[in-house]
Amino acid sequence: MIEIMRVRKLLSQQQNILSKIALGAPLDEVLENICLSIEELIEDSSAKCSILTLKGEQLFHSAAPNITKGYCEAINGVHIGPSVGSCGTAVYEKKRVIASDIATSPLWENYKALALSFDLRSCWSTPIISTQSDILGTFAIYHDSAKSPTPQDLELIDFFVDFTSIALEKHTESLKSKVLLAELQQSNEKFKAFAKVLPDLTLILSEEGEYTNVYGTTNESLYLSQEHVINRNVRDIMPPEDANPIMAVIAKTLQTNEVQVFEYQLNIKGKQLTFEGRTAPLESYQPNNPSQRHVVWMARDISTRKAAEEEVQRLAFFDPLTNLPNRRMLNDKLSMYVEQIKQSDHTGALLFLDLDNFKRINDSLGHNAGDEILVELSQRLTCVLNPTDTLARVGGDEFIILIENVGDSHKQASLESELMAKVVQSVFYDKFEIGDLAFQVSCSIGICLINNANAISENILKFADTAMYRSKMKGGNSSSFYDPALQTLLENQTELETDIVRAIACDEFCAYFQPQLSIDGSIIGAEALIRWNHPTKGLISPNSFIPIAEQFGLIQKLQNIVLRDICILLETLRADDVLKNQFNVSINISQCQFNSSTLKGELFKAIETYDVLPSQIKLEITESMLAGDLMSTVKQMKELKSQGFVFSIDDFGTGYSCLKHLSVLPIDELKIDKSFIDKVLDNASGQSIVQSIIGLGHSLDINIVAEGVESAEQLHILKSMGVNAVQGFLFAKPLTHSNYLKWHKEHQ
């Protein structure tokens, strides 16, 4: 029964001591409580406990509630050694030392008189060892008589030695934490002081984009004041176009674990500010949430510096009067473009402009008046040029326009360049007003094409200048090419343009029709093709006049002629009772016509005039048209589709469209280009391409038409591949209206 009571008391003491340690009670209180607890539990009531802690090579009393104060003071600070009583020796030898009789123990030779004078006759000392195997001190039990410990005594002592070790370690860690906290607070105060005097804004941001701390600078560099951004997220404060790049930098910093240096802009309180940003990863910034990662973000406002740099750049590369690129910048751009040209098949153009008789304005009204005209002219020219074109002022009244791509052939490039020259000359139609005076100004233009054969920037400028003087010699207000052969070609094209306009007025254009048959041989439609019956040159192929018509804005008039002839054909077939419901006629729609706002109006006007169903008109567009503004194209197609018109992609496989877009296009038909049909008999690869197109179309529920079928062998292979319809010379060449009607009735 006594033993049970002793165990209960031990557990109670254990709970009490551990609670005090856990709750951070003062060390003196905890150690004294340990001493009193073991004195109460050990069998001999004369037992007195002493706890000494080791500091360096000395032992100091930390607790001894029932040992006379004089004895504690006498041995306080004793140095450890091989014969320094029980405690000094135990710490020195790192093992328990039992002195059952102090009077006879050699370890107490120098201290027994002191101990015996305070009636201390025995001493059992146990070293206190930390979890890291460091000696923290000693735990001693004294008696007033000579006495040796029982195994139960030693077990109890070890039990309380462990408590003492825990208490001392906890106290040591607490002292270290306090020192560390003090150092951290001191460091933080230093950081705050430094941050206050630095011109930079320093932010602590969490990986989720939350403002944790803000240091330094004023609120001028923040969207909101410092007190309003703390604990708020970047995405909640900034618009997405500013927040998303910031979140990307945070992610990259933490991902790479490296410092990031970058520039960024923010619109703060109506001002567009430029910052140089530097970020670095910051681990365990918040002790209460060590797993959350942070970055330190330092932002320096460099708006003034950037503005100064831009001004230096502007003065070096821009004309101060018109703010256009100057000769130096033009030379740099021209040199870079020439290097690009050498690696491509494109052709560019350089237009050299010189105002006609401009000296008379400067001489009569002064240079200020002339400057006003030059500034207004630069604004007019900027408005008519493409964003990719470069307009530069290289002299008093000299301007240069660099056009980086005017075509892939000499013919197209010369035509595009001449068109651009006409556009440039159009800005001079309106007079220039200076005060109450108005002046009609014109310019002479020299054109030099830029290609692989002409890829030296110095020569290009010289050739364009020479061509400009040729325009001056013609009386000004005109344009000239450097190459006389190109100039002759241009004049021929200008004549052709005039001839097309005349031919439209004389009704020399008409539609020819090529039949389209289903694979089983029934007539399902026809394709309308424009032809020019020239009174002296005979039948002219579309390839000779369509590009000119497109360039000079005449294509819509030609398309209207084709549309009219289609409607007349449909009307005639219906009157002859040979028009089936599924029959429709295809008309090719060019890029410029499809983008025109007048297309729908012209289509509806034609079908209403001739009472034709929209489903009888099939609109053929080229695959390359899908490479532009796809969303706008799809919208236009869906609007026409909803009215009943049918769509086909012509020459499929030769353009630049992305195949994945086919699924969103309201397409009824794909026409395989003749170049692929020509190869179905040649090799397996030719057949594979055709088979792939057929498979693609059928997977999207789109009919497949083979163009240019010229032999029975081709027809046989195409039929086995699953083509839905065919057209080509095997069945009929393009026919006039009357010949088509005859063919249609014979094959009905």
XYZ file of C-alpha atoms in Angstrom:
748
model
C 0.000 0.000 0.000
C 2.896 2.351 0.856
C 4.502 1.636 -2.523
C 1.243 2.466 -4.367
C 1.011 5.768 -2.519
C 4.639 6.476 -3.415
C 4.000 5.843 -7.118
C 0.931 8.057 -7.078
C 2.913 10.805 -5.413
C 5.706 10.372 -7.985
C 3.238 10.696 -10.881
C 1.711 13.771 -9.285
C 5.142 15.353 -8.850
C 6.031 14.418 -12.443
C 2.881 16.077 -13.778
C 3.500 19.172 -11.690
C 7.137 19.531 -12.797
C 6.416 18.909 -16.484
C 3.556 21.429 -16.402
C 5.848 24.093 -14.979
C 8.485 23.343 -17.637
C 5.919 23.378 -20.437
C 4.326 26.619 -19.232
C 7.701 28.335 -19.032
C 7.905 28.799 -15.269
C 11.149 30.430 -14.052
C 14.067 28.010 -13.949
C 14.774 28.637 -10.229
C 11.194 27.720 -9.399
C 11.295 24.538 -11.478
C 14.655 23.364 -10.063
C 13.598 24.063 -6.496
C 10.397 22.124 -7.122
C 12.482 19.193 -8.390
C 14.647 19.260 -5.258
C 11.684 19.337 -2.912
C 9.929 16.579 -4.838
C 12.815 14.094 -4.598
C 13.400 14.970 -0.939
C 9.768 14.118 -0.286
C 9.872 10.842 -2.185
C 13.253 9.417 -1.131
C 13.093 7.100 1.900
C 15.496 8.960 4.211
C 13.863 12.121 5.553
C 17.284 13.690 6.166
C 18.014 13.762 2.398
C 18.822 17.186 0.968
C 18.979 17.841 -2.792
C 21.330 20.194 -4.596
C 21.417 21.076 -8.303
C 24.539 22.746 -9.688
C 24.904 23.966 -13.263
C 28.119 23.945 -15.248
C 29.395 27.197 -16.737
C 32.723 26.749 -18.432
C 34.810 24.707 -15.934
C 32.904 25.836 -12.831
C 29.852 24.644 -10.946
C 27.284 27.081 -9.544
C 24.354 26.403 -7.243
C 21.016 26.693 -9.018
C 18.800 25.077 -6.375
C 19.317 23.717 -2.837
C 16.232 24.651 -0.804
C 17.182 22.731 2.387
C 20.977 23.040 2.401
C 22.457 25.742 4.572
C 23.180 28.911 2.624
C 26.712 29.168 4.009
C 27.708 25.824 2.500
C 26.228 26.742 -0.894
C 28.130 30.025 -0.917
C 31.364 28.321 0.120
C 31.452 25.856 -2.794
C 29.729 28.072 -5.361
C 31.929 28.392 -8.425
C 34.138 25.453 -7.605
C 36.264 24.221 -10.510
C 35.681 20.674 -11.632
C 38.473 18.116 -11.340
C 39.444 14.510 -10.463
C 39.242 15.014 -6.667
C 36.773 17.862 -6.203
C 34.223 16.211 -3.973
C 31.393 14.173 -5.467
C 29.970 16.870 -7.781
C 33.215 18.244 -9.232
C 34.506 14.741 -9.845
C 31.204 13.458 -11.356
C 31.167 16.272 -13.909
C 34.858 15.868 -14.636
C 34.634 12.087 -15.140
C 31.107 12.281 -16.669
C 29.763 9.495 -14.466
C 27.955 9.034 -11.186
C 30.115 9.422 -8.031
C 28.933 7.941 -4.708
C 30.670 9.165 -1.523
C 28.990 7.038 1.177
C 31.167 8.574 3.888
C 32.560 12.010 3.250
C 34.853 11.699 6.271
C 36.813 8.844 4.685
C 36.373 9.588 0.950
C 39.625 10.651 -0.770
C 37.576 12.750 -3.184
C 36.549 14.984 -0.316
C 40.023 15.418 1.170
C 40.033 19.178 0.538
C 36.333 19.727 1.264
C 35.371 17.281 4.047
C 35.979 19.758 6.863
C 33.567 22.174 5.205
C 30.920 19.488 4.583
C 31.180 17.985 8.057
C 30.875 21.415 9.663
C 27.424 21.670 8.078
C 26.565 18.072 9.175
C 26.747 16.672 5.616
C 28.044 13.063 5.926
C 27.402 11.487 2.498
C 26.957 12.770 -1.082
C 25.612 10.925 -4.187
C 26.299 13.002 -7.306
C 24.942 12.260 -10.807
C 25.984 14.322 -13.880
C 23.124 15.997 -15.777
C 23.569 15.176 -19.452
C 21.671 16.830 -22.327
C 20.092 15.095 -25.315
C 23.168 16.217 -27.256
C 25.429 14.425 -24.708
C 26.650 17.708 -23.231
C 27.255 17.993 -19.439
C 24.848 20.586 -18.036
C 25.666 20.181 -14.329
C 25.242 17.792 -11.449
C 22.391 16.483 -9.315
C 23.444 15.716 -5.688
C 21.744 14.096 -2.686
C 23.255 14.750 0.821
C 22.512 12.957 4.107
C 23.424 13.764 7.731
C 24.842 10.254 8.161
C 27.085 7.959 6.192
C 24.850 6.193 3.725
C 24.930 4.242 0.454
C 22.073 4.368 -2.117
C 19.759 1.471 -2.784
C 18.877 0.543 -6.392
C 15.488 2.192 -5.788
C 17.251 5.379 -4.698
C 19.367 5.461 -7.836
C 16.322 4.808 -10.051
C 14.478 7.691 -8.404
C 17.524 9.968 -8.749
C 17.825 9.176 -12.465
C 14.137 9.940 -12.855
C 14.588 13.452 -11.436
C 17.910 13.974 -13.223
C 15.992 13.589 -16.508
C 13.535 16.261 -15.348
C 16.431 18.517 -14.487
C 18.021 17.962 -17.911
C 14.733 18.861 -19.611
C 14.382 22.012 -17.529
C 17.969 23.136 -18.138
C 17.766 22.453 -21.905
C 14.457 24.270 -22.143
C 15.964 27.215 -20.265
C 19.035 27.243 -22.533
C 16.878 27.198 -25.667
C 14.725 29.957 -24.219
C 17.802 32.097 -23.580
C 19.039 31.450 -27.118
C 15.622 32.372 -28.540
C 15.576 35.590 -26.559
C 19.047 36.488 -27.780
C 18.090 35.594 -31.350
C 14.865 37.576 -31.084
C 16.767 40.554 -29.730
C 19.277 40.311 -32.556
C 16.439 39.926 -35.063
C 14.629 42.952 -33.682
C 17.845 44.918 -33.809
C 18.446 43.777 -37.389
C 14.876 44.621 -38.326
C 15.212 48.088 -36.855
C 18.410 48.578 -38.832
C 16.664 47.362 -41.994
C 13.762 49.748 -41.412
C 16.185 52.616 -40.893
C 18.073 51.773 -44.090
C 14.822 51.300 -45.995
C 13.557 54.715 -44.931
C 16.522 56.525 -46.434
C 16.734 54.431 -49.616
C 14.975 55.787 -52.727
C 13.662 52.316 -53.509
C 10.401 50.647 -52.641
C 10.872 47.283 -50.917
C 8.004 44.810 -50.794
C 7.625 41.424 -49.178
C 5.168 39.397 -51.257
C 3.908 35.883 -50.596
C 3.926 33.288 -53.360
C 0.157 33.871 -53.704
C 0.767 37.593 -54.332
C -0.198 38.940 -50.916
C 1.536 42.083 -49.616
C 3.142 41.004 -46.324
C 5.296 44.071 -45.654
C 6.134 47.362 -47.349
C 9.309 49.305 -46.634
C 10.789 52.581 -47.760
C 9.809 55.373 -50.153
C 6.513 57.246 -50.176
C 3.105 56.142 -51.386
C 3.782 57.705 -54.804
C 5.048 54.350 -56.105
C 2.086 52.303 -54.853
C -1.398 51.841 -56.240
C -2.733 52.382 -52.722
C -1.158 53.712 -49.526
C 0.972 51.318 -47.496
C -1.650 50.765 -44.815
C -4.195 49.802 -47.503
C -2.064 47.220 -49.329
C -0.841 45.142 -46.366
C -2.490 41.684 -46.330
C -4.198 42.347 -49.674
C -3.501 40.472 -52.887
C -1.865 41.951 -55.986
C -4.791 40.707 -58.095
C -7.285 42.563 -55.895
C -5.447 45.880 -56.182
C -4.160 45.953 -59.752
C -5.869 45.342 -63.106
C -5.077 41.960 -64.737
C -2.706 43.475 -67.306
C -0.469 44.680 -64.425
C -1.103 41.908 -61.888
C -0.432 38.944 -64.218
C 3.187 39.937 -65.104
C 3.930 40.549 -61.415
C 2.620 37.097 -60.478
C 4.727 35.603 -63.286
C 7.893 37.220 -61.862
C 7.084 35.898 -58.369
C 6.605 32.394 -59.785
C 9.852 32.536 -61.774
C 11.821 33.807 -58.763
C 10.645 30.962 -56.561
C 10.972 28.386 -59.339
C 14.568 29.274 -60.265
C 15.573 30.329 -56.733
C 17.611 33.092 -58.385
C 17.599 36.901 -58.374
C 15.501 38.351 -61.213
C 16.244 41.774 -62.739
C 13.690 43.343 -65.073
C 11.828 46.507 -66.073
C 8.088 47.046 -65.866
C 5.566 49.859 -66.121
C 2.594 50.767 -63.949
C -0.024 53.465 -64.312
C -0.191 54.954 -60.827
C -2.577 57.805 -60.132
C -2.657 58.770 -63.787
C 1.125 58.653 -64.264
C 2.880 56.011 -66.360
C 5.892 55.083 -64.259
C 8.780 52.829 -65.246
C 10.449 50.702 -62.578
C 13.563 48.586 -62.414
C 12.597 45.534 -60.402
C 14.802 43.086 -58.541
C 13.426 40.026 -56.784
C 14.971 37.333 -54.615
C 13.460 34.285 -52.883
C 12.788 34.580 -49.158
C 12.367 31.362 -47.179
C 10.594 31.034 -43.801
C 9.759 34.724 -43.606
C 6.854 34.105 -41.243
C 7.817 31.807 -38.331
C 4.186 30.891 -37.688
C 3.858 29.709 -41.297
C 7.317 28.468 -42.362
C 6.046 26.487 -45.354
C 4.788 29.615 -47.124
C 7.387 31.104 -49.440
C 7.948 34.804 -50.074
C 9.954 37.071 -52.331
C 11.590 40.360 -51.535
C 10.767 42.794 -54.336
C 12.819 45.962 -54.704
C 11.426 48.552 -57.108
C 13.319 51.638 -58.230
C 11.463 54.374 -60.087
C 13.547 55.004 -63.214
C 10.924 57.044 -65.080
C 13.078 60.175 -65.158
C 16.126 58.248 -66.347
C 14.135 56.447 -69.041
C 12.665 59.726 -70.230
C 16.167 61.180 -70.484
C 17.402 58.121 -72.390
C 14.447 58.314 -74.762
C 15.121 61.993 -75.363
C 18.772 61.241 -76.173
C 17.572 58.496 -78.515
C 15.079 60.841 -80.129
C 17.687 63.524 -80.717
C 20.080 60.961 -82.204
C 17.635 59.166 -84.464
C 14.672 61.477 -85.049
C 14.145 64.712 -86.925
C 13.423 67.445 -84.326
C 10.955 69.277 -86.591
C 8.647 66.440 -87.705
C 9.630 63.824 -85.082
C 10.116 61.367 -87.951
C 13.134 59.063 -88.188
C 16.152 60.915 -89.556
C 18.732 59.779 -92.112
C 20.807 57.975 -89.488
C 17.879 55.863 -88.312
C 16.751 55.213 -91.875
C 20.218 53.973 -92.806
C 20.184 51.581 -89.842
C 16.738 50.230 -90.720
C 17.609 49.947 -94.389
C 20.817 48.054 -93.607
C 18.952 45.603 -91.374
C 16.209 45.133 -93.952
C 18.721 44.495 -96.726
C 20.224 41.678 -94.627
C 16.739 40.178 -94.227
C 16.100 40.421 -97.956
C 19.220 38.387 -98.645
C 17.666 35.500 -96.709
C 14.230 35.615 -98.382
C 12.460 35.805 -101.724
C 10.547 38.957 -100.832
C 10.885 42.292 -102.541
C 10.789 45.652 -100.818
C 10.732 49.193 -102.138
C 12.230 52.557 -101.277
C 10.393 55.714 -102.344
C 12.414 58.932 -102.494
C 10.189 62.048 -102.248
C 11.254 65.577 -103.088
C 8.795 68.492 -103.036
C 8.438 70.376 -106.310
C 9.482 74.061 -106.247
C 9.436 74.141 -102.460
C 12.142 76.799 -102.410
C 9.615 79.407 -103.547
C 7.664 79.033 -100.289
C 10.747 79.401 -98.112
C 11.969 82.368 -100.163
C 8.627 84.193 -100.186
C 7.244 83.412 -96.701
C 10.306 82.366 -94.738
C 11.446 79.080 -93.283
C 8.823 79.071 -90.518
C 6.079 78.830 -93.137
C 7.972 76.084 -94.914
C 8.360 74.212 -91.615
C 4.583 74.325 -91.069
C 4.033 72.659 -94.432
C 6.658 69.994 -93.708
C 5.054 69.161 -90.349
C 1.576 68.904 -91.860
C 2.915 66.833 -94.769
C 4.562 64.375 -92.367
C 1.217 63.967 -90.588
C -0.638 63.396 -93.863
C 1.881 60.822 -95.038
C 1.826 58.972 -91.696
C -1.945 58.597 -91.977
C -1.828 56.804 -95.341
C 1.100 54.477 -94.655
C 0.968 51.028 -93.081
C 2.345 50.610 -89.547
C 5.159 48.443 -90.942
C 6.316 51.149 -93.369
C 9.074 53.579 -92.380
C 8.707 57.279 -93.156
C 11.835 59.398 -92.668
C 12.833 63.009 -93.267
C 16.370 62.982 -94.623
C 16.791 66.583 -95.802
C 15.115 69.973 -96.055
C 12.168 68.878 -98.224
C 13.218 65.278 -98.833
C 11.351 62.303 -97.417
C 11.963 58.587 -97.826
C 9.461 55.748 -97.415
C 10.751 52.208 -96.836
C 8.186 49.522 -97.644
C 9.409 46.161 -96.400
C 7.289 43.852 -98.551
C 5.648 44.699 -101.841
C 5.458 41.206 -103.275
C 7.311 38.060 -104.200
C 7.883 38.953 -107.862
C 9.090 41.946 -109.892
C 5.701 42.295 -111.480
C 3.776 42.395 -108.239
C 6.383 44.560 -106.523
C 6.382 47.174 -109.266
C 2.602 47.309 -109.265
C 2.375 47.634 -105.478
C 5.080 50.302 -105.454
C 3.324 52.349 -108.111
C 0.082 52.084 -106.164
C 1.864 53.335 -103.060
C 3.303 56.237 -105.072
C -0.252 57.154 -106.127
C -1.384 57.008 -102.511
C 1.490 59.284 -101.508
C 0.651 61.749 -104.259
C -2.986 61.770 -103.131
C -2.033 63.544 -99.880
C -1.051 66.574 -101.972
C -4.537 66.946 -103.495
C -5.654 69.240 -100.676
C -3.928 72.603 -100.449
C -1.664 73.535 -97.566
C -2.896 76.578 -95.649
C -0.596 79.059 -93.938
C -2.569 81.822 -92.299
C -4.817 83.262 -94.968
C -2.738 81.825 -97.786
C -3.156 78.431 -99.461
C -0.518 76.625 -101.502
C -0.832 73.704 -103.888
C 2.228 71.501 -103.368
C 3.323 68.439 -105.338
C 6.230 66.012 -105.168
C 8.468 63.952 -107.414
C 8.982 60.332 -106.447
C 11.787 57.937 -107.263
C 11.214 54.236 -106.696
C 13.891 51.609 -106.220
C 12.972 47.982 -105.649
C 14.963 46.037 -103.046
C 15.689 42.372 -103.710
C 18.547 39.872 -103.842
C 19.812 41.472 -107.052
C 19.808 44.917 -105.471
C 20.845 44.465 -101.841
C 23.376 47.252 -101.170
C 21.839 50.012 -99.032
C 24.055 52.789 -100.449
C 23.104 51.859 -104.012
C 19.415 51.680 -103.141
C 19.395 55.262 -101.874
C 21.424 56.421 -104.877
C 19.178 54.620 -107.383
C 16.008 56.007 -105.758
C 17.488 59.495 -105.860
C 18.310 59.045 -109.573
C 14.777 57.872 -110.272
C 13.406 60.892 -108.393
C 15.360 63.240 -110.671
C 13.882 61.413 -113.647
C 10.473 62.387 -112.278
C 11.686 65.971 -111.926
C 12.777 65.912 -115.564
C 9.271 64.816 -116.549
C 7.934 68.014 -114.993
C 7.433 66.822 -111.410
C 4.279 65.552 -109.749
C 5.039 62.022 -110.960
C 6.882 58.830 -110.052
C 9.607 56.887 -111.834
C 11.375 53.555 -111.358
C 15.106 53.364 -111.441
C 14.976 50.397 -113.851
C 13.749 51.563 -117.284
C 12.418 48.079 -118.023
C 10.233 48.192 -114.932
C 9.051 51.632 -115.883
C 7.980 50.283 -119.273
C 6.173 47.413 -117.561
C 4.410 49.863 -115.287
C 3.253 51.919 -118.240
C 1.919 48.745 -119.871
C 0.017 47.890 -116.693
C -1.419 51.393 -116.555
C -2.580 50.923 -120.132
C -4.097 47.575 -119.147
C -5.975 49.225 -116.292
C -7.429 51.740 -118.720
C -8.308 48.924 -121.100
C -10.112 46.970 -118.336
C -12.220 50.011 -117.485
C -13.111 50.373 -121.179
C -13.853 46.647 -121.511
C -16.258 46.698 -118.551
C -18.136 49.595 -120.126
C -18.264 47.719 -123.484
C -19.471 44.469 -121.849
C -16.477 42.461 -123.080
C -16.323 40.312 -119.928
C -18.520 37.278 -119.423
C -18.685 34.036 -117.449
C -17.740 30.598 -118.783
C -19.065 27.499 -117.021
C -17.342 24.198 -116.295
C -19.662 21.347 -115.233
C -19.359 19.600 -111.894
C -20.581 15.997 -111.638
C -21.172 13.631 -108.763
C -19.002 10.517 -108.767
C -21.920 8.518 -110.244
C -22.086 10.883 -113.242
C -25.099 13.076 -112.466
C -24.795 16.851 -112.930
C -24.758 18.649 -109.584
C -23.421 22.069 -110.542
C -20.907 24.187 -112.408
C -18.087 26.618 -111.718
C -18.303 30.093 -113.228
C -15.018 31.499 -114.589
C -14.440 35.054 -115.843
C -13.221 35.545 -119.435
C -12.333 38.642 -121.454
C -13.303 38.670 -125.120
C -10.964 41.390 -126.306
C -11.898 42.881 -129.719
C -8.312 42.692 -131.030
C -6.451 40.301 -128.703
C -9.120 37.614 -128.558
C -9.880 35.586 -125.425
C -7.638 36.750 -122.530
C -6.896 34.443 -119.568
C -7.904 35.688 -116.098
C -4.287 35.401 -114.916
C -3.438 38.353 -117.163
C -6.013 40.805 -115.823
C -7.340 39.646 -112.422
C -4.249 40.887 -110.459
C -4.500 44.291 -112.151
C -8.236 44.447 -111.473
C -7.662 43.640 -107.794
C -4.899 46.238 -107.440
C -6.932 49.002 -109.039
C -10.198 48.197 -107.240
C -12.020 46.831 -110.297
C -12.527 43.251 -109.089
C -15.993 43.887 -107.639
C -17.267 45.069 -111.024
C -15.939 41.907 -112.667
C -17.477 39.727 -109.959
C -20.821 41.438 -110.479
C -20.639 40.466 -114.164
C -19.981 36.823 -113.208
C -22.783 36.891 -110.638
C -25.167 38.310 -113.232
C -24.265 35.571 -115.743
C -24.729 32.877 -113.075
C -28.208 34.122 -112.265
C -29.100 34.264 -115.973
C -27.907 30.659 -116.403
C -29.945 29.473 -113.404
C -32.969 31.369 -114.657
C -32.635 29.744 -118.112
C -32.201 26.213 -116.666
C -35.291 26.719 -114.520
C -37.302 27.953 -117.507
C -36.194 24.888 -119.509
C -37.235 22.677 -116.562
C -33.770 21.094 -116.268
C -32.782 22.700 -112.956
C -32.628 20.249 -110.073
C -32.865 21.335 -106.435
C -29.299 20.308 -105.541
C -27.767 22.143 -108.527
C -25.650 25.198 -107.710
C -23.050 27.343 -109.452
C -19.724 28.336 -107.880
C -18.275 31.820 -107.987
C -14.739 32.613 -106.851
C -14.618 35.301 -104.156
C -11.307 37.152 -103.812
C -9.789 38.264 -100.525
C -10.474 41.941 -101.103
C -14.043 41.241 -102.213
C -14.755 38.990 -99.223
C -13.519 41.711 -96.848
C -15.594 44.339 -98.627
C -18.671 45.669 -96.849
C -20.553 45.585 -100.181
C -20.357 41.798 -100.776
C -23.626 40.867 -99.050
C -25.455 43.735 -100.706
C -24.298 42.709 -104.193
C -25.251 39.049 -103.605
C -28.765 39.839 -102.382
C -29.309 42.380 -105.133
C -28.492 39.753 -107.786
C -30.626 36.890 -106.391
C -33.599 39.216 -105.846
C -33.338 40.592 -109.373
C -33.384 37.117 -110.963
C -35.412 35.304 -108.277
C -32.589 32.866 -107.533
C -32.312 30.864 -104.304
C -29.214 31.603 -102.176
C -28.531 27.847 -101.965
C -27.980 27.836 -105.757
C -24.952 30.125 -105.318
C -21.772 28.492 -104.030
C -19.133 30.926 -102.761
C -15.603 29.638 -103.360
C -12.897 31.096 -101.141
C -9.198 30.256 -101.195
C -7.487 28.466 -98.360
C -5.033 31.331 -97.851
C -7.926 33.639 -96.908
C -8.273 31.666 -93.669
C -4.774 32.651 -92.531
C -5.849 36.222 -91.749
C -8.465 37.452 -89.277
C -10.132 34.078 -88.743
C -12.805 35.313 -86.336
C -13.956 38.019 -88.752
C -13.927 35.536 -91.642
C -15.998 32.981 -89.724
C -18.494 35.662 -88.712
C -18.928 36.806 -92.326
C -19.294 33.203 -93.520
C -21.874 32.336 -90.863
C -23.962 35.382 -91.727
C -24.051 34.386 -95.406
C -24.548 30.727 -94.518
C -27.590 31.601 -92.410
C -29.120 33.213 -95.505
C -28.744 29.987 -97.475
C -25.488 30.477 -99.397
C -23.115 27.511 -99.749
C -19.358 27.644 -99.110
C -16.466 25.822 -100.746
C -12.702 26.036 -100.185
C -10.944 26.164 -103.558
C -7.450 24.740 -104.267
C -7.392 22.997 -100.887
C -3.945 21.885 -99.779
C -2.022 24.745 -101.397
C -2.738 27.510 -98.888
C -1.691 28.326 -95.356
C -4.750 27.602 -93.258
C -4.504 25.564 -90.089
C -6.389 22.273 -90.407
C -7.782 22.557 -86.890
C -9.804 25.618 -87.989
C -11.835 23.576 -90.496
C -14.069 22.262 -87.734
C -15.282 25.788 -86.876
C -15.816 26.917 -90.472
C -19.270 26.585 -92.054
C -17.825 24.731 -95.056
C -19.878 22.456 -97.331
C -17.159 21.490 -99.790
C -13.400 21.086 -100.225
C -11.939 21.199 -103.752
C -8.690 19.295 -104.131
C -6.265 21.324 -106.220
C -5.407 20.055 -109.719
C -1.704 19.843 -108.790
C -2.541 16.942 -106.447
C -4.897 15.243 -108.908
C -2.102 15.274 -111.499
C 0.019 13.129 -109.155
C -2.476 10.392 -108.238
C -1.096 8.225 -111.077
C 2.551 9.077 -110.474
C 3.438 7.760 -107.051
C 2.151 6.598 -103.722
C 2.838 9.954 -102.043
C 0.509 11.763 -104.457
C -2.242 9.287 -103.682
C -1.573 9.584 -99.940
C -2.076 13.346 -99.978
C -5.361 13.060 -101.854
C -6.535 10.227 -99.607
C -5.658 12.308 -96.510
C -7.710 15.277 -97.765
C -10.656 12.999 -98.556
C -10.436 11.379 -95.112
C -10.236 14.772 -93.423
C -13.266 16.082 -95.311
C -15.386 13.032 -94.666
C -14.522 13.090 -90.946
C -15.962 16.619 -90.843
C -18.970 15.677 -93.021
C -17.695 17.848 -95.902
C -18.062 16.907 -99.575
C -14.861 16.474 -101.571
C -14.551 17.650 -105.181
C -11.566 16.783 -107.366
C -10.565 19.547 -109.812
C -8.699 19.054 -113.076
C -9.671 15.425 -113.756
C -8.365 14.711 -117.262
C -8.225 10.911 -117.615
C -10.357 7.856 -116.946
C -7.521 6.382 -114.864
C -7.623 9.389 -112.538
C -11.390 9.089 -112.276
C -11.164 5.399 -111.432
C -8.651 5.984 -108.608
C -10.603 8.962 -107.238
C -13.793 6.944 -107.227
C -12.100 4.169 -105.251
C -10.854 6.767 -102.764
C -14.355 8.073 -102.048
C -14.393 11.447 -103.828
C -17.921 12.873 -103.914
C -17.699 14.923 -107.114
C -15.374 15.773 -110.012
C -14.791 18.385 -112.674
C -12.212 18.718 -115.420
C -11.421 18.372 -119.116
C -12.410 14.684 -119.035
C -16.011 15.866 -118.922
C -15.904 19.381 -120.407
C -13.755 22.475 -120.692
C -15.163 25.808 -119.481
C -18.087 26.597 -121.829
C -19.897 29.707 -122.957
C -23.447 30.228 -121.754
C -25.036 28.746 -124.877
C -22.595 25.830 -125.143
C -23.098 24.966 -121.498
C -26.888 24.889 -121.923
C -26.484 22.524 -124.853
C -24.040 20.287 -122.909
C -26.301 20.273 -119.859
C -29.344 19.131 -121.824
C -27.373 16.421 -123.632
C -25.985 14.982 -120.381
C -29.097 15.428 -118.311
